[in-house]
Coordinates of C-alpha atoms in Angstrom, one line a residue:
X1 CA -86.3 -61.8 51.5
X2 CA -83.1 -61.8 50.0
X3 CA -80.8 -58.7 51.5
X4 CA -78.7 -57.3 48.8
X5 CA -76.5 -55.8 51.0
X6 CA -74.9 -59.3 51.3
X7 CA -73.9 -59.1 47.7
X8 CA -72.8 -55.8 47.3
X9 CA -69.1 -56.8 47.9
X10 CA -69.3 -59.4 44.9
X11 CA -71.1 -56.6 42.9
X12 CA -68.2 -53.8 43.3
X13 CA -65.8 -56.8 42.5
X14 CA -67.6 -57.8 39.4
X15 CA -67.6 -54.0 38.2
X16 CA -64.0 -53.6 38.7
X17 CA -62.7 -57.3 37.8
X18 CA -64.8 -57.3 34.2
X19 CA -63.3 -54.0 32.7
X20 CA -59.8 -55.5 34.0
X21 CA -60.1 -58.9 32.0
X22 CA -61.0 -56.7 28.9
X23 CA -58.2 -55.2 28.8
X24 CA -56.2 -57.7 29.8
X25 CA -58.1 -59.9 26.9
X26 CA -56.9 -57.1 24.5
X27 CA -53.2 -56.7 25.8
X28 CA -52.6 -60.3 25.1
X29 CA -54.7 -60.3 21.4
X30 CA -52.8 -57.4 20.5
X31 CA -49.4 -58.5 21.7
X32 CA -50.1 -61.8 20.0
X33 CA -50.8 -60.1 16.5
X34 CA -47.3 -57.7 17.0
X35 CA -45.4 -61.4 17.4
X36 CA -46.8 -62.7 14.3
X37 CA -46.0 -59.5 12.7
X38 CA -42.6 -60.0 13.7
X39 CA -42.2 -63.7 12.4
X40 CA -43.7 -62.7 9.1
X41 CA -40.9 -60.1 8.8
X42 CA -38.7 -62.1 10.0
X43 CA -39.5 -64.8 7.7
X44 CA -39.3 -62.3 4.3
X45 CA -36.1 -61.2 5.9
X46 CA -35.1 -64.6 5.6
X47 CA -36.5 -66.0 2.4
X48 CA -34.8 -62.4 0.7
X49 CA -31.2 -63.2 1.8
X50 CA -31.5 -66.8 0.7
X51 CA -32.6 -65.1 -2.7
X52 CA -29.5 -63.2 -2.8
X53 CA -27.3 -65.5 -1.8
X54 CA -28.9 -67.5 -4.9
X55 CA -28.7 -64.7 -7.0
X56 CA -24.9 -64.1 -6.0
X57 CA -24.2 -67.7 -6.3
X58 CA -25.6 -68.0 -9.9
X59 CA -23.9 -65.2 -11.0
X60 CA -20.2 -66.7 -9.7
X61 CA -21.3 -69.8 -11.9
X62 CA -22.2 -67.8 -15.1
X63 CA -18.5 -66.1 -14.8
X64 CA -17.3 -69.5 -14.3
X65 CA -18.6 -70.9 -17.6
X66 CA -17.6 -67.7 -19.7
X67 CA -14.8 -68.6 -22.2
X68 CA -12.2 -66.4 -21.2
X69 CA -12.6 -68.3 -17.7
X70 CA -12.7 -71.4 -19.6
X71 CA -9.6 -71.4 -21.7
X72 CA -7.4 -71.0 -18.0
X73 CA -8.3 -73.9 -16.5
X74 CA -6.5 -77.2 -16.8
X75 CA -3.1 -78.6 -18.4
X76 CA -1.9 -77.2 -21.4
X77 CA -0.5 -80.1 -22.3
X78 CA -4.2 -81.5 -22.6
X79 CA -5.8 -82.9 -26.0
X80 CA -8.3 -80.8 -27.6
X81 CA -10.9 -83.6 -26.9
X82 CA -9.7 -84.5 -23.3
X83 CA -9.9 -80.4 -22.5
X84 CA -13.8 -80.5 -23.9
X85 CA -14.1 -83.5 -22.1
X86 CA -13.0 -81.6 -18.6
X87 CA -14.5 -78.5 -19.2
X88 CA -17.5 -79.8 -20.1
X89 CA -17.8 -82.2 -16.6
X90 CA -16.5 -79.0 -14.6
X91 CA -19.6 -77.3 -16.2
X92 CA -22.3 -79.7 -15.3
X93 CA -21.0 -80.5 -12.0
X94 CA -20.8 -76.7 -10.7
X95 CA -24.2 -76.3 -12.5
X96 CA -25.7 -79.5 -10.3
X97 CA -24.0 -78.3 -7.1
X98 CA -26.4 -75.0 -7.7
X99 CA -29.0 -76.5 -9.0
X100 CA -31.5 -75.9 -5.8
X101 CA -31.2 -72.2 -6.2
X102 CA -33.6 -72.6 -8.9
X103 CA -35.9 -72.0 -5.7
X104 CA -35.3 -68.8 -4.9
X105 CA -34.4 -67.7 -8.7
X106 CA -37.7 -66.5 -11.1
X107 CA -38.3 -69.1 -13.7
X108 CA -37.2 -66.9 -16.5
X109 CA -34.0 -66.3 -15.2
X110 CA -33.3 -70.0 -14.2
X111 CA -33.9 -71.2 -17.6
X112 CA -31.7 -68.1 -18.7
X113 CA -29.1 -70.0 -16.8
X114 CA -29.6 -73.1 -18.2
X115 CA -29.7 -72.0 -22.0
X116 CA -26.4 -70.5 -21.3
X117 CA -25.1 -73.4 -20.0
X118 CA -25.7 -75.8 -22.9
X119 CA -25.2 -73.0 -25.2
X120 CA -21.7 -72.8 -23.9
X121 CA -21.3 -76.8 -24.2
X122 CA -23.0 -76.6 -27.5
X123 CA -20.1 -73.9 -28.6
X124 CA -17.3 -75.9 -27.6
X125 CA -18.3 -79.1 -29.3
X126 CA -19.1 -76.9 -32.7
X127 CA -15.7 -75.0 -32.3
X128 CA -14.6 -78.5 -32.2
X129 CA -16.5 -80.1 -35.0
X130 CA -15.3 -77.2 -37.1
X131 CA -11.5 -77.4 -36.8
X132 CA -11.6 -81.3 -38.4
X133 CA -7.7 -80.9 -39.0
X134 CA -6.8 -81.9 -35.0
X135 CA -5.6 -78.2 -33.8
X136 CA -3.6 -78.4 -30.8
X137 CA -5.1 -76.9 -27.5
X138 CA -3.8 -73.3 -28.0
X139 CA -5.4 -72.9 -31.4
X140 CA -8.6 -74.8 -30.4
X141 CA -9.1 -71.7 -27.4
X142 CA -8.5 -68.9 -29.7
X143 CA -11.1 -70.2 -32.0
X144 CA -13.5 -71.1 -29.2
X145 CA -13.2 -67.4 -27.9
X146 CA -13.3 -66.0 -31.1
X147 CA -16.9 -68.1 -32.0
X148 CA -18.1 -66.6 -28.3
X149 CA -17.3 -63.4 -29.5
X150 CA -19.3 -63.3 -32.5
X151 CA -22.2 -64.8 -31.1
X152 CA -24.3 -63.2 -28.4
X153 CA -23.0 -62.3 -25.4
X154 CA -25.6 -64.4 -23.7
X155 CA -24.0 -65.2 -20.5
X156 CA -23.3 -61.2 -20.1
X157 CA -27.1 -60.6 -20.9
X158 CA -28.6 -63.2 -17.8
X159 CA -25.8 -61.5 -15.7
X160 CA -27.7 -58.2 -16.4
X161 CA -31.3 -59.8 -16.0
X162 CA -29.8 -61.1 -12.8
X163 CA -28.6 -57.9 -11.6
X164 CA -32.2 -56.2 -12.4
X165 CA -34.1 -59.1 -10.3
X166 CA -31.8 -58.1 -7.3
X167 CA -32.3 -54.7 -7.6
X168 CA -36.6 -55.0 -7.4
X169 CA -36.0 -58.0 -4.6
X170 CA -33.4 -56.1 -2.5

């Protein structure tokens, strides 16, 4: 006959080892879940100040392209055609050098941005189509500003949508 006796030892073990690894089992689940919890918010943390930065970085290029910005860059010694010229290249190139915050930017307002881009481009080659008599540089601005004026203030209006987004994301 088998004397329990013997395993009695083992038996006590088992009843005080098994409730042990349970715990222990759910110490490390649980402290596994709170570090994924923490990544996650770590991660939306993240992905929300890269989305403001955009936001903040698209906004500097819209005040860029306004007119009254415009009209203050370059020579004004220039040619009406070589200032379009310059302007226009200043344009795309900022808008390329931002062009991957279009990630972090809702659709809607990205193509915002673009249509106020080209509609800016569009404006200065119409201002310039419309003064056939060859104005000098000074009298090709005041017209250009004076043709943004009247229009839409589009690039004011995707400012304000911009600022709006911010305000739900942030």
């Amino acid at each position: 006959m088998v004397n329990f006796s013997d395993y009695l030892p083992y038996a006590a073990t088992l009843v005080i080892a098994i409730p042990f690894l349970v715990l222990l089992r759910q110490f490390v689940h649980n402290y596994i879940n709170l570090k994924n919890q923490e990544l996650k918010l770590l991660s939306i943390k993240s992905n929300s100040e890269n989305k403001t930065h955009s936001y903040e970085r698209m906004t500097l290029f819209l005040e860029r392209i306004k007119p009254s910005n415009l009209i203050l860059k370059f020579d004004k010694d220039l040619a009406v055609h070589e200032f379009i010229f310059l302007t226009e290249k200043t344009i795309n190139e900022e808008f390329e050098y931002n062009a991957s915050q279009q990630l972090y930017i809702t659709k809607n307002s990205w193509q915002n941005i673009v249509d106020s881009k080209n509609a800016i481009i569009d404006l200065l080659h119409k201002t310039y189509t419309s003064l056939n008599n060859n104005p000098d540089l000074n009298e090709f601005k005041t017209v250009f500003i004076m043709n943004y004026m009247n229009e839409n203030d589009f690039i004011g209006a995707t400012i304000e949508d911009l600022r709006r987004e911010i305000i739900i994301i942030a």
